[in-house]
JSON list of N, CA and C in Angstrom, two decimals:
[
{"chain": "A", "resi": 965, "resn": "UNK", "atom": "N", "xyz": [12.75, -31.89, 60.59]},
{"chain": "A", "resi": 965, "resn": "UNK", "atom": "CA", "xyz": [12.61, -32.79, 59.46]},
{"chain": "A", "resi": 965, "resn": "UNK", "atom": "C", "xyz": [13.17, -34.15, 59.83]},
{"chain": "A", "resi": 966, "resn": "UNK", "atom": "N", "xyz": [12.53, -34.72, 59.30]},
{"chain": "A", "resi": 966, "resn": "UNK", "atom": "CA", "xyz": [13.07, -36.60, 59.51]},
{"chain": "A", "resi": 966, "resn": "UNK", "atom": "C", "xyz": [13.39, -37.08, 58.51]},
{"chain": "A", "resi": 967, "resn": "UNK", "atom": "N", "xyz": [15.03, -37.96, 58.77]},
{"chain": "A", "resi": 967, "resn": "UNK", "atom": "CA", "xyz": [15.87, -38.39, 57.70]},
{"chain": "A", "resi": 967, "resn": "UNK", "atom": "C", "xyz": [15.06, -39.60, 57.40]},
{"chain": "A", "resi": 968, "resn": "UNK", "atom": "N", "xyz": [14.95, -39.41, 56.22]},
{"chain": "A", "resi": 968, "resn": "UNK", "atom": "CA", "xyz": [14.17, -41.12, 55.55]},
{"chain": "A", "resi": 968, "resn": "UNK", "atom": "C", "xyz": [15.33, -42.06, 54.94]},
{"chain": "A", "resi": 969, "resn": "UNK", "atom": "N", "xyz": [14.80, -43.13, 55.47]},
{"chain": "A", "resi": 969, "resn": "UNK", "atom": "CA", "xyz": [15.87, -44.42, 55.59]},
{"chain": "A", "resi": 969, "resn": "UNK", "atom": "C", "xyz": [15.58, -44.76, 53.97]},
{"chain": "A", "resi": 970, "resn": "UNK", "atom": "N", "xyz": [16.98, -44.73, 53.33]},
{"chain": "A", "resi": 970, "resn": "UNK", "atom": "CA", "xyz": [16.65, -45.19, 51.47]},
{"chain": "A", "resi": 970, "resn": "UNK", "atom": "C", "xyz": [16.58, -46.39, 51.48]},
{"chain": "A", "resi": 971, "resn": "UNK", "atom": "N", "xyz": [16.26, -46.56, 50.18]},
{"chain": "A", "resi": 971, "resn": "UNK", "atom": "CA", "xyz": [15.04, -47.84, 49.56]},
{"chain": "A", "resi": 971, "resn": "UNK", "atom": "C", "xyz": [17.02, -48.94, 49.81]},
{"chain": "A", "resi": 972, "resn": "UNK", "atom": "N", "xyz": [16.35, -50.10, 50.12]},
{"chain": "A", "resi": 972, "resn": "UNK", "atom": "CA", "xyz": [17.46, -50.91, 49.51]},
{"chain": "A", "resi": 972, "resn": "UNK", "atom": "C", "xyz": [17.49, -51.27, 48.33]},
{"chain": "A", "resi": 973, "resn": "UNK", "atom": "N", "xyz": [18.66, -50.47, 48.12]},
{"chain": "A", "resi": 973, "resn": "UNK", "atom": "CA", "xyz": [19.08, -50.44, 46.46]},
{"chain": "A", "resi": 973, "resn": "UNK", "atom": "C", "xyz": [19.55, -51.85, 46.17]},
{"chain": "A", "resi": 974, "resn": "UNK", "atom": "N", "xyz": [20.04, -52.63, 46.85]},
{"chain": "A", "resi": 974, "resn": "UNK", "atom": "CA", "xyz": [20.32, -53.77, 46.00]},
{"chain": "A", "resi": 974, "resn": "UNK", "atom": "C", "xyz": [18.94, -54.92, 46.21]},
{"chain": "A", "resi": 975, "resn": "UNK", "atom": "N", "xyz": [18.35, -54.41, 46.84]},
{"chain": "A", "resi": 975, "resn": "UNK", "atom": "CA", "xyz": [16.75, -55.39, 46.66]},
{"chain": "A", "resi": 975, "resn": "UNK", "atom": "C", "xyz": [16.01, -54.75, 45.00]},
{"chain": "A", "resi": 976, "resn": "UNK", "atom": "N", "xyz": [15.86, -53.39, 44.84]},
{"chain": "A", "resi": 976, "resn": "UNK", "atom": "CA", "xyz": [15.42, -53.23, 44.18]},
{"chain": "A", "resi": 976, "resn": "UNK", "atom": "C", "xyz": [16.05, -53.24, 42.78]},
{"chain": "A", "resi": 977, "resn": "UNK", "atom": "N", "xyz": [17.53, -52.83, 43.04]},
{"chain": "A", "resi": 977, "resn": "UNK", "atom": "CA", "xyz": [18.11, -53.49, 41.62]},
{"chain": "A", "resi": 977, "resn": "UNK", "atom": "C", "xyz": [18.13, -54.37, 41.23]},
{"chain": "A", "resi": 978, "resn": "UNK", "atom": "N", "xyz": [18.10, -55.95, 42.54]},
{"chain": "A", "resi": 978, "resn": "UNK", "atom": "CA", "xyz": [17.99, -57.11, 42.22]},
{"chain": "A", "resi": 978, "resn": "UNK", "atom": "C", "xyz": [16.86, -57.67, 41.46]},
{"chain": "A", "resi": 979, "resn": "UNK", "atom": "N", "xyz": [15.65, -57.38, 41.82]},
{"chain": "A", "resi": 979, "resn": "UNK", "atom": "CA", "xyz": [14.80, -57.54, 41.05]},
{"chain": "A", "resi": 979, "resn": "UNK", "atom": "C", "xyz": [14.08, -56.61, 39.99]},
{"chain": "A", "resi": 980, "resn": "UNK", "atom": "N", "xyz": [15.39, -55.79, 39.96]},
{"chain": "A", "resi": 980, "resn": "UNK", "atom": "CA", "xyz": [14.32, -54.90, 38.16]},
{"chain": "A", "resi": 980, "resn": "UNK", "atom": "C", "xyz": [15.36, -56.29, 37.35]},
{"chain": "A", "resi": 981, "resn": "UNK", "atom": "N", "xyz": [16.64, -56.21, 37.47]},
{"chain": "A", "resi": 981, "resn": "UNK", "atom": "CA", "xyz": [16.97, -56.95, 37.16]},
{"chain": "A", "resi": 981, "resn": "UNK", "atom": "C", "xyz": [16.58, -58.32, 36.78]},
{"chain": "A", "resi": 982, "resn": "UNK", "atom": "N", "xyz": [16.05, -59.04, 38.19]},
{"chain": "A", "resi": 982, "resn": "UNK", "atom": "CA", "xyz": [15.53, -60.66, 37.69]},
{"chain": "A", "resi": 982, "resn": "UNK", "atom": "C", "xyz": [14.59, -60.21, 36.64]},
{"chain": "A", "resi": 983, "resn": "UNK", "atom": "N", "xyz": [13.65, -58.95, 36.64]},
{"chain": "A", "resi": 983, "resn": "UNK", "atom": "CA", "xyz": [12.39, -58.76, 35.66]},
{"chain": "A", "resi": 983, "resn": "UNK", "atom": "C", "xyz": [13.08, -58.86, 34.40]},
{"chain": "A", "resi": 984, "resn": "UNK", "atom": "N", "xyz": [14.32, -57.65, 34.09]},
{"chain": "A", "resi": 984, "resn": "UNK", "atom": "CA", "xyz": [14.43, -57.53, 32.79]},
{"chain": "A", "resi": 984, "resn": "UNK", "atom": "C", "xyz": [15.02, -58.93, 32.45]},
{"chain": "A", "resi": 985, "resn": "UNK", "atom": "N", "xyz": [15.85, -59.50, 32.73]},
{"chain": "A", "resi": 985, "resn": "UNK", "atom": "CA", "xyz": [16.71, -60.79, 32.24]},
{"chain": "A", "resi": 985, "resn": "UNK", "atom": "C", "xyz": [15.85, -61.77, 32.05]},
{"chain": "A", "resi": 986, "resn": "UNK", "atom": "N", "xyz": [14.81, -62.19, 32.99]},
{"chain": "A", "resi": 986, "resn": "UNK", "atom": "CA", "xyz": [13.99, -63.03, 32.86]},
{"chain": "A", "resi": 986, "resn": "UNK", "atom": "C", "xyz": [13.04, -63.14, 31.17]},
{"chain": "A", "resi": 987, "resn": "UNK", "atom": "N", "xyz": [12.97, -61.52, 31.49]},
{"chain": "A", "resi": 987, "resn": "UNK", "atom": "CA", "xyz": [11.56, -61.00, 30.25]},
{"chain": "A", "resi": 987, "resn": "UNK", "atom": "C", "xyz": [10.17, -61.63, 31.12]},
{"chain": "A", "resi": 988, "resn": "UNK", "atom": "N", "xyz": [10.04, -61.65, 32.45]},
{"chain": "A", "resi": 988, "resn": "UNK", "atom": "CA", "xyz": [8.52, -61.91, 32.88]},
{"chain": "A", "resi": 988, "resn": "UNK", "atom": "C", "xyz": [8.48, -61.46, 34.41]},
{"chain": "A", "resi": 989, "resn": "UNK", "atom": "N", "xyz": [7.11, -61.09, 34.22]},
{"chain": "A", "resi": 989, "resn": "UNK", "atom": "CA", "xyz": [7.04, -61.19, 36.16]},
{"chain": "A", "resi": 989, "resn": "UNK", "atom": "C", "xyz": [5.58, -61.45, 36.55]},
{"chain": "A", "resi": 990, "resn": "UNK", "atom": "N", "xyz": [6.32, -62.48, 37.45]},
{"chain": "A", "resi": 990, "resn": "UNK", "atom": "CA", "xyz": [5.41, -63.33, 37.98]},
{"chain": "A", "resi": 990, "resn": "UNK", "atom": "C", "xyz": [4.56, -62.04, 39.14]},
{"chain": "A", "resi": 991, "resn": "UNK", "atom": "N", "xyz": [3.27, -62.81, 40.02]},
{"chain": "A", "resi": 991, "resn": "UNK", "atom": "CA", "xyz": [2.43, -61.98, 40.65]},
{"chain": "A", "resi": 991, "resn": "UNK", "atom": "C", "xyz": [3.56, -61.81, 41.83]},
{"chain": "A", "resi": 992, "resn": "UNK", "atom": "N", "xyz": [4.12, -62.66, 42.07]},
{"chain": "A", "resi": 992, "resn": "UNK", "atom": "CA", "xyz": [5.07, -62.70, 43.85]},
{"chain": "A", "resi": 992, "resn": "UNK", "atom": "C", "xyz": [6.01, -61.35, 43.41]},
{"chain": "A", "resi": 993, "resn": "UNK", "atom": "N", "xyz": [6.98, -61.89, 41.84]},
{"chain": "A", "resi": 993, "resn": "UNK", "atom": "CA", "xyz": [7.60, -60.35, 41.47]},
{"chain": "A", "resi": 993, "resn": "UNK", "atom": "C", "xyz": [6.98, -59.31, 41.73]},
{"chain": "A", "resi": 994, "resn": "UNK", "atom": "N", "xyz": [5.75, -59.00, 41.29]},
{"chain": "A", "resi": 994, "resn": "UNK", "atom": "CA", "xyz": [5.00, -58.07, 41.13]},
{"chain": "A", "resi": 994, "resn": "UNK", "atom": "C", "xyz": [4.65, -57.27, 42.67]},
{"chain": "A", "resi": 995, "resn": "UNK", "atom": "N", "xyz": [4.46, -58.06, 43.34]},
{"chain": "A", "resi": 995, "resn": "UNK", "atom": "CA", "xyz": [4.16, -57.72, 44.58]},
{"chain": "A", "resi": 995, "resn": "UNK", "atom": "C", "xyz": [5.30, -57.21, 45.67]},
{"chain": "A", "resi": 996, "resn": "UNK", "atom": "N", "xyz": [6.46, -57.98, 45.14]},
{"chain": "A", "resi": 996, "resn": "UNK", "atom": "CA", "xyz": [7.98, -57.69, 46.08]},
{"chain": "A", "resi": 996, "resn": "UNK", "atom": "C", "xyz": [8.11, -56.19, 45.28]},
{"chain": "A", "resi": 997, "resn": "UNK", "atom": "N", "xyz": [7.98, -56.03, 44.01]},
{"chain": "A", "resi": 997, "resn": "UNK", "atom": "CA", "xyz": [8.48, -54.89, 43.39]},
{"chain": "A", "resi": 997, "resn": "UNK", "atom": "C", "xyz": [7.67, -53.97, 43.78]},
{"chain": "A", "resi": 998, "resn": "UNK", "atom": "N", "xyz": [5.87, -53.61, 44.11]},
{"chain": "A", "resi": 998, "resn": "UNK", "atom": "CA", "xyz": [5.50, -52.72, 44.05]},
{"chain": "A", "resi": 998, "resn": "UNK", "atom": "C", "xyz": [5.75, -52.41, 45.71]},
{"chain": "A", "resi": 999, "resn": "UNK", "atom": "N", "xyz": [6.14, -53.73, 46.26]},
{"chain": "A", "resi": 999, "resn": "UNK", "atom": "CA", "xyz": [6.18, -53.10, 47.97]},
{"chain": "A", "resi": 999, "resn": "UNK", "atom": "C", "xyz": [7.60, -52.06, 48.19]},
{"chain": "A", "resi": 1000, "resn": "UNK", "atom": "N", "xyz": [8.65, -52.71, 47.13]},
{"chain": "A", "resi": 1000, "resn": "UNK", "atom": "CA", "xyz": [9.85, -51.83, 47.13]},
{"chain": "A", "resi": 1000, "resn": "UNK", "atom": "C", "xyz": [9.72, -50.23, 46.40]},
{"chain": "A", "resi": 1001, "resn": "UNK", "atom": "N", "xyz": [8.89, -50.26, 45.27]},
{"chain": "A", "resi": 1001, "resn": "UNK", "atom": "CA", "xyz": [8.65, -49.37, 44.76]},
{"chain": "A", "resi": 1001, "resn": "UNK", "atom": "C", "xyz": [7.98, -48.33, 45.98]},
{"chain": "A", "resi": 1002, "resn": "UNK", "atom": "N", "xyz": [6.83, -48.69, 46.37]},
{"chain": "A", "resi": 1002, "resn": "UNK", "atom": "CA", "xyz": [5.77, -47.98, 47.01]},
{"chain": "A", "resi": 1002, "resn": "UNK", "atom": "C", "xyz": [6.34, -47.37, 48.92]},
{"chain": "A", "resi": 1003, "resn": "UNK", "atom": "N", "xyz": [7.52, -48.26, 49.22]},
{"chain": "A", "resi": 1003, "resn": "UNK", "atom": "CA", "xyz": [7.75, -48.18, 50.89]},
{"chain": "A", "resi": 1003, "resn": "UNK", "atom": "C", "xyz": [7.95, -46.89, 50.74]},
{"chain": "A", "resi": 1004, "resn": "UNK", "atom": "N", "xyz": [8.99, -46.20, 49.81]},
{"chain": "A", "resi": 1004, "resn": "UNK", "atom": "CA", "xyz": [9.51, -44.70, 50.16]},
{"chain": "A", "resi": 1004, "resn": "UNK", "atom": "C", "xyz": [9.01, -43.62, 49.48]},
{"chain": "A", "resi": 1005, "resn": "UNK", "atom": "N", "xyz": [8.67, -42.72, 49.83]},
{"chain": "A", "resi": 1005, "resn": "UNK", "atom": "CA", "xyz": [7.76, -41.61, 49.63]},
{"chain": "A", "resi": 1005, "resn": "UNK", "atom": "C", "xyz": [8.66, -40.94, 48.63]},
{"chain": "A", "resi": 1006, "resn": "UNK", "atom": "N", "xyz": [9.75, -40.69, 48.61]},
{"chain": "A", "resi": 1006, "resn": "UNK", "atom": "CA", "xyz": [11.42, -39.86, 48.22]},
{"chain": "A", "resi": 1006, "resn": "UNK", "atom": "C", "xyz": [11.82, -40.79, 47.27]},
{"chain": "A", "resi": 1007, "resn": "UNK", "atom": "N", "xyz": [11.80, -41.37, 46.56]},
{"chain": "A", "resi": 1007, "resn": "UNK", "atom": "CA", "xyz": [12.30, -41.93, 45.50]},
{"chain": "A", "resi": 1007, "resn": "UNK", "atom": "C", "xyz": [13.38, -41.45, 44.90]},
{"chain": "A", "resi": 1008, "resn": "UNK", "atom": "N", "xyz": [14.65, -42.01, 45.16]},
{"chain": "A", "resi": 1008, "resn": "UNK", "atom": "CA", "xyz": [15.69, -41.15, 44.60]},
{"chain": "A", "resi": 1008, "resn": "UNK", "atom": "C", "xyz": [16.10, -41.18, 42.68]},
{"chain": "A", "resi": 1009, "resn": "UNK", "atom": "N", "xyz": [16.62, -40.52, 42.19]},
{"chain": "A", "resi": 1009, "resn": "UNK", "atom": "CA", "xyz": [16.68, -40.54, 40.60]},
{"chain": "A", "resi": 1009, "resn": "UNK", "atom": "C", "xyz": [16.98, -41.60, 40.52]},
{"chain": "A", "resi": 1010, "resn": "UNK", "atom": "N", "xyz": [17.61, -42.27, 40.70]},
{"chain": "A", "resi": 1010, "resn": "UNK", "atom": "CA", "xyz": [17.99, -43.58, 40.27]},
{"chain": "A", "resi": 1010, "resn": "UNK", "atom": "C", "xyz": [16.84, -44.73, 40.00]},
{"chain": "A", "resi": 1011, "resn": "UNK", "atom": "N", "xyz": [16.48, -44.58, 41.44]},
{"chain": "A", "resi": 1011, "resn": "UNK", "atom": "CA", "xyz": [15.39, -45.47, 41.99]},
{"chain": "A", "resi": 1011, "resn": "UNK", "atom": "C", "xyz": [14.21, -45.54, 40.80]},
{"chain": "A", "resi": 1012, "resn": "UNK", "atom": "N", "xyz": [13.75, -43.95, 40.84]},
{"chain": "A", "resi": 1012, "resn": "UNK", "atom": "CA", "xyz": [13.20, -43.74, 39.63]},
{"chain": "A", "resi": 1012, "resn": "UNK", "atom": "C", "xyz": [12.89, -44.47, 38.52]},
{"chain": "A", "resi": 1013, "resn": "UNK", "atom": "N", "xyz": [14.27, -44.30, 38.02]},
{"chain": "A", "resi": 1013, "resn": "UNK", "atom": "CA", "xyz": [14.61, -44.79, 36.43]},
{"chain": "A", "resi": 1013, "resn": "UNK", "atom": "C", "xyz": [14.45, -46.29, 36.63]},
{"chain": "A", "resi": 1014, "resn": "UNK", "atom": "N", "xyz": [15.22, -47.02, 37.56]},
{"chain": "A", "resi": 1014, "resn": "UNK", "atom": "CA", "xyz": [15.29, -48.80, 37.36]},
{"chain": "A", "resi": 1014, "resn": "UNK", "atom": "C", "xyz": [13.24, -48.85, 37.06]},
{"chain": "A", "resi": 1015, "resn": "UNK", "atom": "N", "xyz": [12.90, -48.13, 38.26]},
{"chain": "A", "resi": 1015, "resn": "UNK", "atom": "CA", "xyz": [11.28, -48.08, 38.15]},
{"chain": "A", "resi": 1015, "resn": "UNK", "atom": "C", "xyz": [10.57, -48.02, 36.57]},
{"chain": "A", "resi": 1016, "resn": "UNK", "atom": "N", "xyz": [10.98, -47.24, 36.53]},
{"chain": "A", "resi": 1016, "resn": "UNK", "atom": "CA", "xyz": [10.39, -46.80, 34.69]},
{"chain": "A", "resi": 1016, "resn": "UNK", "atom": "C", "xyz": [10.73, -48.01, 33.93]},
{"chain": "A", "resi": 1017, "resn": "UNK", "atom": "N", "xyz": [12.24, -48.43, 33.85]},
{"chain": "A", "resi": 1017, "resn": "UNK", "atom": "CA", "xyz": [12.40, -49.63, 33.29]},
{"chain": "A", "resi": 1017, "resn": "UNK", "atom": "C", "xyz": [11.54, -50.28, 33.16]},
{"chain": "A", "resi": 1018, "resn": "UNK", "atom": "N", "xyz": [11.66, -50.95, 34.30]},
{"chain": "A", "resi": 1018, "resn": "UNK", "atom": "CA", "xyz": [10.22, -52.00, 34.21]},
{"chain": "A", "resi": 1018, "resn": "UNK", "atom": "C", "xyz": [9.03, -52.08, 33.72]},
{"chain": "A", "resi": 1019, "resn": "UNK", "atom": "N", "xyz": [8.37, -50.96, 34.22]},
{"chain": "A", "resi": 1019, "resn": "UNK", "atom": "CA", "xyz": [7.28, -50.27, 33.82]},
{"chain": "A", "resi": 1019, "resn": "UNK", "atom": "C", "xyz": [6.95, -49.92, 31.76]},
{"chain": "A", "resi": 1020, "resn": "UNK", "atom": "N", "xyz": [8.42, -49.35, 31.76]},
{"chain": "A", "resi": 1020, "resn": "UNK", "atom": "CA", "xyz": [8.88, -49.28, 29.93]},
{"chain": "A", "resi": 1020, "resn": "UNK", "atom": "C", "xyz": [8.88, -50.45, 29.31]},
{"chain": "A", "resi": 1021, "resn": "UNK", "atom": "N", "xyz": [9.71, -51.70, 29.96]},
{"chain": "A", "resi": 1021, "resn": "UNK", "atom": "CA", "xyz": [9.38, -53.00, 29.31]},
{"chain": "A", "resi": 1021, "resn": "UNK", "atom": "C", "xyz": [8.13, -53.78, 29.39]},
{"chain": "A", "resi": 1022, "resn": "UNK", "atom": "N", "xyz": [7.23, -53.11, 30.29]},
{"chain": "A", "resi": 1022, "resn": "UNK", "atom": "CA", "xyz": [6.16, -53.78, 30.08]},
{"chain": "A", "resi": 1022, "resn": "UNK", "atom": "C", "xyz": [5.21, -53.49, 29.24]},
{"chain": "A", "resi": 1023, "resn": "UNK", "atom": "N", "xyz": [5.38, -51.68, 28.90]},
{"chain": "A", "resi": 1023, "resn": "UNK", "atom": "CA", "xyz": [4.49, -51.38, 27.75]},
{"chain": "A", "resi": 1023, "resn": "UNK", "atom": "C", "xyz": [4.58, -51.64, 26.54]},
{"chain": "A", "resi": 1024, "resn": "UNK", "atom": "N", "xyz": [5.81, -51.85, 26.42]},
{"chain": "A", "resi": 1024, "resn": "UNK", "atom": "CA", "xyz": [6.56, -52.05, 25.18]},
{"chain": "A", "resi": 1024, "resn": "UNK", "atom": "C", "xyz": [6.40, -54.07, 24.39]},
{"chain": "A", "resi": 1025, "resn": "UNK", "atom": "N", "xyz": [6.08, -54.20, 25.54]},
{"chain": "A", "resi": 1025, "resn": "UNK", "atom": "CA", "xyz": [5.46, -55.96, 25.99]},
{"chain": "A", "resi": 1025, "resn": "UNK", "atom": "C", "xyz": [7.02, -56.79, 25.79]},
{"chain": "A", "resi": 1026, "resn": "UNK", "atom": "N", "xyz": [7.91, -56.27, 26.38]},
{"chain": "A", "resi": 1026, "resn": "UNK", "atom": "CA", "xyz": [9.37, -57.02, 26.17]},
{"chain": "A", "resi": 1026, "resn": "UNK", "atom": "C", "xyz": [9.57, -57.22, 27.88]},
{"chain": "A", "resi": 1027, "resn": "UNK", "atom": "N", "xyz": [8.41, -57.32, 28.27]},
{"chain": "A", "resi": 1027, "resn": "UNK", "atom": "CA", "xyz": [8.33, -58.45, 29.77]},
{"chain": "A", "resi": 1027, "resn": "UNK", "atom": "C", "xyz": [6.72, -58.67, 29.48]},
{"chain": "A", "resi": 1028, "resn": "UNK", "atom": "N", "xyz": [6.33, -60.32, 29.80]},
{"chain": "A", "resi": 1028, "resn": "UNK", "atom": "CA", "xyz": [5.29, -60.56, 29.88]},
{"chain": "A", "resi": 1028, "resn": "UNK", "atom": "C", "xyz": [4.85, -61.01, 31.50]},
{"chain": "A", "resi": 1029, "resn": "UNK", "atom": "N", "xyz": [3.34, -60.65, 31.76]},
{"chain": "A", "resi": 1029, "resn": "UNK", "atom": "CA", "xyz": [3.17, -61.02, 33.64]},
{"chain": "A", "resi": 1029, "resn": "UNK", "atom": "C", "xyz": [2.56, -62.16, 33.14]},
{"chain": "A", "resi": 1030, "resn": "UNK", "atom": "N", "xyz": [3.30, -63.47, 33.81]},
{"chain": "A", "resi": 1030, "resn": "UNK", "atom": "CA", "xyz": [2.34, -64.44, 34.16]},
{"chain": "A", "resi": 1030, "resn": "UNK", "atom": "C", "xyz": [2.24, -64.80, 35.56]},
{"chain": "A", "resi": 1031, "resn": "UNK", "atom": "N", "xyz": [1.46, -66.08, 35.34]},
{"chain": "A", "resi": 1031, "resn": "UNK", "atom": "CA", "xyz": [1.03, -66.42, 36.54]},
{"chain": "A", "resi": 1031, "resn": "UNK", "atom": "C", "xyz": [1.87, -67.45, 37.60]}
]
């Protein structure tokens, strides 16, 4: 088995973060986030949840995507 190298947690906390505080995400956000989201196959619980966040504030429309 091969040890998988974890997500950098403070890249990806950093920007669920800029998302939620902001209330928006831009396409560049969008794109840094889904490359952080998408690199690791293993998603740890944590990782998870900041994920959902985002994802939760966007359905909820308490982040808007612009351009």
């Amino acid at each position: 088995m091969v040890a998988s190298t974890p997500l950098p947690r403070a890249s990806l906390q950093q920007i669920v973060s800029q998302i939620l505080s902001t209330k928006r995400i831009t396409r560049s956000d969008q794109a840094r986030f889904m490359a952080i989201a998408l690199r690791e196959p293993n998603l740890s619980p944590d990782d998870q949840r900041q994920i959902a966040r985002v994802f939760d504030a966007l359905k909820a429309g308490f982040v808007k995507v612009v351009d």
